[in-house]
């Protein structure tokens, strides 16, 4: 867990973090990512490795949280269930697009944007 996020865990509920994220609070976003990304990665483990699908879906899932947190900032929200729902929808969308896709060695825009939001190198959000 990052130094920035450490102050939020575990005393602040995920719903509060989402409310703060909706207000543009990057430390809250980092805390939620650090707290939940292992669970989301486990959901993504069903995707075949090799062409960056897992990395792309992980990045896109958290970017959707960043941009849509205001729509889901009600008290008592189950953040992990919301994240799983986003990831599963994105996996379903991806399944229709992967036939014949060749691996791209460059990070996607979603991966670059997630790394920038987290203040971390791209290598920390790719290579699941």
PDB file of C-alpha atoms in Angstrom:
ATOM      1  CA  UNK A   1       0.000   0.000   0.000  1.00  0.00           C
ATOM      2  CA  UNK A   2       1.319   3.455  -0.850  1.00  0.00           C
ATOM      3  CA  UNK A   3       2.293   6.013   1.774  1.00  0.00           C
ATOM      4  CA  UNK A   4      -0.508   8.308   0.580  1.00  0.00           C
ATOM      5  CA  UNK A   5      -3.182   5.630   0.874  1.00  0.00           C
ATOM      6  CA  UNK A   6      -2.018   4.229   4.186  1.00  0.00           C
ATOM      7  CA  UNK A   7      -3.776   6.977   6.168  1.00  0.00           C
ATOM      8  CA  UNK A   8      -7.191   5.879   4.864  1.00  0.00           C
ATOM      9  CA  UNK A   9      -7.016   2.178   5.584  1.00  0.00           C
ATOM     10  CA  UNK A  10      -8.796   0.491   7.214  1.00  0.00           C
ATOM     11  CA  UNK A  11     -10.669   3.159   9.162  1.00  0.00           C
ATOM     12  CA  UNK A  12     -12.417   4.793   6.201  1.00  0.00           C
ATOM     13  CA  UNK A  13     -15.207   2.803   4.544  1.00  0.00           C
ATOM     14  CA  UNK A  14     -15.118   2.251   0.795  1.00  0.00           C
ATOM     15  CA  UNK A  15     -18.326   4.264   0.368  1.00  0.00           C
ATOM     16  CA  UNK A  16     -16.650   7.290   1.932  1.00  0.00           C
ATOM     17  CA  UNK A  17     -13.646   6.822  -0.339  1.00  0.00           C
ATOM     18  CA  UNK A  18     -15.967   6.741  -3.351  1.00  0.00           C
ATOM     19  CA  UNK A  19     -17.622   9.959  -2.199  1.00  0.00           C
ATOM     20  CA  UNK A  20     -14.197  11.594  -1.896  1.00  0.00           C
ATOM     21  CA  UNK A  21     -13.168  10.203  -5.284  1.00  0.00           C
ATOM     22  CA  UNK A  22     -16.256  11.849  -6.788  1.00  0.00           C
ATOM     23  CA  UNK A  23     -14.795  15.146  -5.559  1.00  0.00           C
ATOM     24  CA  UNK A  24     -11.472  14.495  -7.304  1.00  0.00           C
ATOM     25  CA  UNK A  25      -9.570  13.207  -4.262  1.00  0.00           C
ATOM     26  CA  UNK A  26      -6.602  11.262  -5.686  1.00  0.00           C
ATOM     27  CA  UNK A  27      -5.369   9.917  -2.310  1.00  0.00           C
ATOM     28  CA  UNK A  28      -8.830   8.363  -1.804  1.00  0.00           C
ATOM     29  CA  UNK A  29      -8.612   6.847  -5.307  1.00  0.00           C
ATOM     30  CA  UNK A  30      -5.181   5.417  -4.530  1.00  0.00           C
ATOM     31  CA  UNK A  31      -6.488   4.001  -1.244  1.00  0.00           C
ATOM     32  CA  UNK A  32      -9.424   2.311  -2.986  1.00  0.00           C
ATOM     33  CA  UNK A  33      -7.124   0.927  -5.697  1.00  0.00           C
ATOM     34  CA  UNK A  34      -4.671  -0.433  -3.129  1.00  0.00           C
ATOM     35  CA  UNK A  35      -7.490  -1.898  -1.053  1.00  0.00           C
ATOM     36  CA  UNK A  36      -9.396  -3.593  -3.895  1.00  0.00           C
ATOM     37  CA  UNK A  37      -7.083  -4.227  -6.853  1.00  0.00           C
ATOM     38  CA  UNK A  38      -6.038  -7.718  -5.706  1.00  0.00           C
ATOM     39  CA  UNK A  39      -9.706  -8.767  -5.691  1.00  0.00           C
ATOM     40  CA  UNK A  40     -10.299  -7.266  -9.139  1.00  0.00           C
ATOM     41  CA  UNK A  41      -7.143  -8.956 -10.470  1.00  0.00           C
ATOM     42  CA  UNK A  42      -8.535 -12.277  -9.210  1.00  0.00           C
ATOM     43  CA  UNK A  43     -11.735 -11.709 -11.217  1.00  0.00           C
ATOM     44  CA  UNK A  44      -9.635 -10.894 -14.285  1.00  0.00           C
ATOM     45  CA  UNK A  45      -7.580 -14.082 -13.976  1.00  0.00           C
ATOM     46  CA  UNK A  46     -10.140 -15.867 -16.177  1.00  0.00           C
ATOM     47  CA  UNK A  47      -8.973 -13.823 -19.175  1.00  0.00           C
ATOM     48  CA  UNK A  48      -6.264 -15.408 -21.295  1.00  0.00           C
ATOM     49  CA  UNK A  49      -2.843 -13.896 -20.639  1.00  0.00           C
ATOM     50  CA  UNK A  50      -0.620 -12.595 -23.351  1.00  0.00           C
ATOM     51  CA  UNK A  51      -2.202  -9.706 -25.203  1.00  0.00           C
ATOM     52  CA  UNK A  52      -2.674  -7.262 -22.368  1.00  0.00           C
ATOM     53  CA  UNK A  53      -6.373  -7.922 -21.862  1.00  0.00           C
ATOM     54  CA  UNK A  54      -6.112  -8.164 -18.095  1.00  0.00           C
ATOM     55  CA  UNK A  55      -4.117  -4.955 -17.844  1.00  0.00           C
ATOM     56  CA  UNK A  56      -6.515  -3.123 -20.131  1.00  0.00           C
ATOM     57  CA  UNK A  57      -9.628  -4.227 -18.238  1.00  0.00           C
ATOM     58  CA  UNK A  58      -8.035  -3.429 -14.863  1.00  0.00           C
ATOM     59  CA  UNK A  59      -7.074   0.063 -15.983  1.00  0.00           C
ATOM     60  CA  UNK A  60     -10.433   0.733 -17.638  1.00  0.00           C
ATOM     61  CA  UNK A  61     -12.304  -0.519 -14.559  1.00  0.00           C
ATOM     62  CA  UNK A  62     -10.569   1.908 -12.228  1.00  0.00           C
ATOM     63  CA  UNK A  63     -10.823   4.779 -14.700  1.00  0.00           C
ATOM     64  CA  UNK A  64     -14.562   4.195 -14.808  1.00  0.00           C
ATOM     65  CA  UNK A  65     -14.597   4.432 -11.001  1.00  0.00           C
ATOM     66  CA  UNK A  66     -12.668   7.711 -11.187  1.00  0.00           C
ATOM     67  CA  UNK A  67     -15.057   9.250 -13.690  1.00  0.00           C
ATOM     68  CA  UNK A  68     -18.356   7.827 -12.387  1.00  0.00           C
ATOM     69  CA  UNK A  69     -17.820   7.844  -8.617  1.00  0.00           C
ATOM     70  CA  UNK A  70     -20.373  10.639  -8.222  1.00  0.00           C
ATOM     71  CA  UNK A  71     -23.077   8.316  -9.566  1.00  0.00           C
ATOM     72  CA  UNK A  72     -22.274   5.706  -6.897  1.00  0.00           C
ATOM     73  CA  UNK A  73     -21.431   7.683  -3.779  1.00  0.00           C
ATOM     74  CA  UNK A  74     -24.425   6.656  -1.688  1.00  0.00           C
ATOM     75  CA  UNK A  75     -23.800   5.501   1.901  1.00  0.00           C
ATOM     76  CA  UNK A  76     -23.185   1.792   2.314  1.00  0.00           C
ATOM     77  CA  UNK A  77     -22.255   1.121  -1.311  1.00  0.00           C
ATOM     78  CA  UNK A  78     -20.493  -2.185  -1.847  1.00  0.00           C
ATOM     79  CA  UNK A  79     -17.462  -0.888  -3.724  1.00  0.00           C
ATOM     80  CA  UNK A  80     -16.078  -4.344  -4.463  1.00  0.00           C
ATOM     81  CA  UNK A  81     -19.388  -5.476  -5.988  1.00  0.00           C
ATOM     82  CA  UNK A  82     -19.447  -2.323  -8.130  1.00  0.00           C
ATOM     83  CA  UNK A  83     -15.847  -2.924  -9.250  1.00  0.00           C
ATOM     84  CA  UNK A  84     -16.594  -6.585 -10.040  1.00  0.00           C
ATOM     85  CA  UNK A  85     -19.614  -5.526 -12.088  1.00  0.00           C
ATOM     86  CA  UNK A  86     -17.547  -3.060 -14.104  1.00  0.00           C
ATOM     87  CA  UNK A  87     -14.770  -5.610 -14.662  1.00  0.00           C
ATOM     88  CA  UNK A  88     -17.192  -8.366 -15.678  1.00  0.00           C
ATOM     89  CA  UNK A  89     -19.015  -6.072 -18.130  1.00  0.00           C
ATOM     90  CA  UNK A  90     -15.718  -4.968 -19.640  1.00  0.00           C
ATOM     91  CA  UNK A  91     -14.566  -8.602 -19.954  1.00  0.00           C
ATOM     92  CA  UNK A  92     -17.803  -9.460 -21.773  1.00  0.00           C
ATOM     93  CA  UNK A  93     -17.300  -6.511 -24.132  1.00  0.00           C
ATOM     94  CA  UNK A  94     -13.697  -7.538 -24.732  1.00  0.00           C
ATOM     95  CA  UNK A  95     -14.552 -11.138 -25.612  1.00  0.00           C
ATOM     96  CA  UNK A  96     -16.246  -9.938 -28.777  1.00  0.00           C
ATOM     97  CA  UNK A  97     -13.211  -7.914 -29.831  1.00  0.00           C
ATOM     98  CA  UNK A  98     -10.243 -10.237 -29.333  1.00  0.00           C
ATOM     99  CA  UNK A  99     -10.475 -12.555 -32.340  1.00  0.00           C
ATOM    100  CA  UNK A 100      -7.437 -11.884 -34.493  1.00  0.00           C
ATOM    101  CA  UNK A 101      -6.062  -9.173 -32.240  1.00  0.00           C
ATOM    102  CA  UNK A 102      -2.282  -8.987 -32.177  1.00  0.00           C
ATOM    103  CA  UNK A 103      -0.475  -8.097 -28.984  1.00  0.00           C
ATOM    104  CA  UNK A 104       0.516  -4.449 -28.753  1.00  0.00           C
ATOM    105  CA  UNK A 105       3.712  -3.995 -26.731  1.00  0.00           C
ATOM    106  CA  UNK A 106       2.794  -0.381 -25.906  1.00  0.00           C
ATOM    107  CA  UNK A 107       0.599   0.535 -22.926  1.00  0.00           C
ATOM    108  CA  UNK A 108      -2.954   1.571 -23.755  1.00  0.00           C
ATOM    109  CA  UNK A 109      -4.316   5.028 -23.028  1.00  0.00           C
ATOM    110  CA  UNK A 110      -6.303   3.559 -20.121  1.00  0.00           C
ATOM    111  CA  UNK A 111      -3.123   2.084 -18.619  1.00  0.00           C
ATOM    112  CA  UNK A 112      -1.242   5.366 -19.042  1.00  0.00           C
ATOM    113  CA  UNK A 113      -4.088   7.359 -17.488  1.00  0.00           C
ATOM    114  CA  UNK A 114      -4.427   4.965 -14.523  1.00  0.00           C
ATOM    115  CA  UNK A 115      -0.682   5.139 -13.844  1.00  0.00           C
ATOM    116  CA  UNK A 116      -0.844   8.940 -13.940  1.00  0.00           C
ATOM    117  CA  UNK A 117      -3.799   9.036 -11.534  1.00  0.00           C
ATOM    118  CA  UNK A 118      -2.007   6.687  -9.150  1.00  0.00           C
ATOM    119  CA  UNK A 119       1.254   8.609  -9.500  1.00  0.00           C
ATOM    120  CA  UNK A 120       3.048   5.349 -10.283  1.00  0.00           C
ATOM    121  CA  UNK A 121       5.066   4.028 -13.214  1.00  0.00           C
ATOM    122  CA  UNK A 122       3.088   2.295 -15.947  1.00  0.00           C
ATOM    123  CA  UNK A 123       4.941  -0.915 -15.149  1.00  0.00           C
ATOM    124  CA  UNK A 124       3.110  -1.072 -11.805  1.00  0.00           C
ATOM    125  CA  UNK A 125      -0.300  -1.363 -13.506  1.00  0.00           C
ATOM    126  CA  UNK A 126       0.644  -3.702 -16.365  1.00  0.00           C
ATOM    127  CA  UNK A 127       1.928  -7.245 -16.418  1.00  0.00           C
ATOM    128  CA  UNK A 128      -0.680  -9.014 -14.296  1.00  0.00           C
TER     129      UNK A 128
END
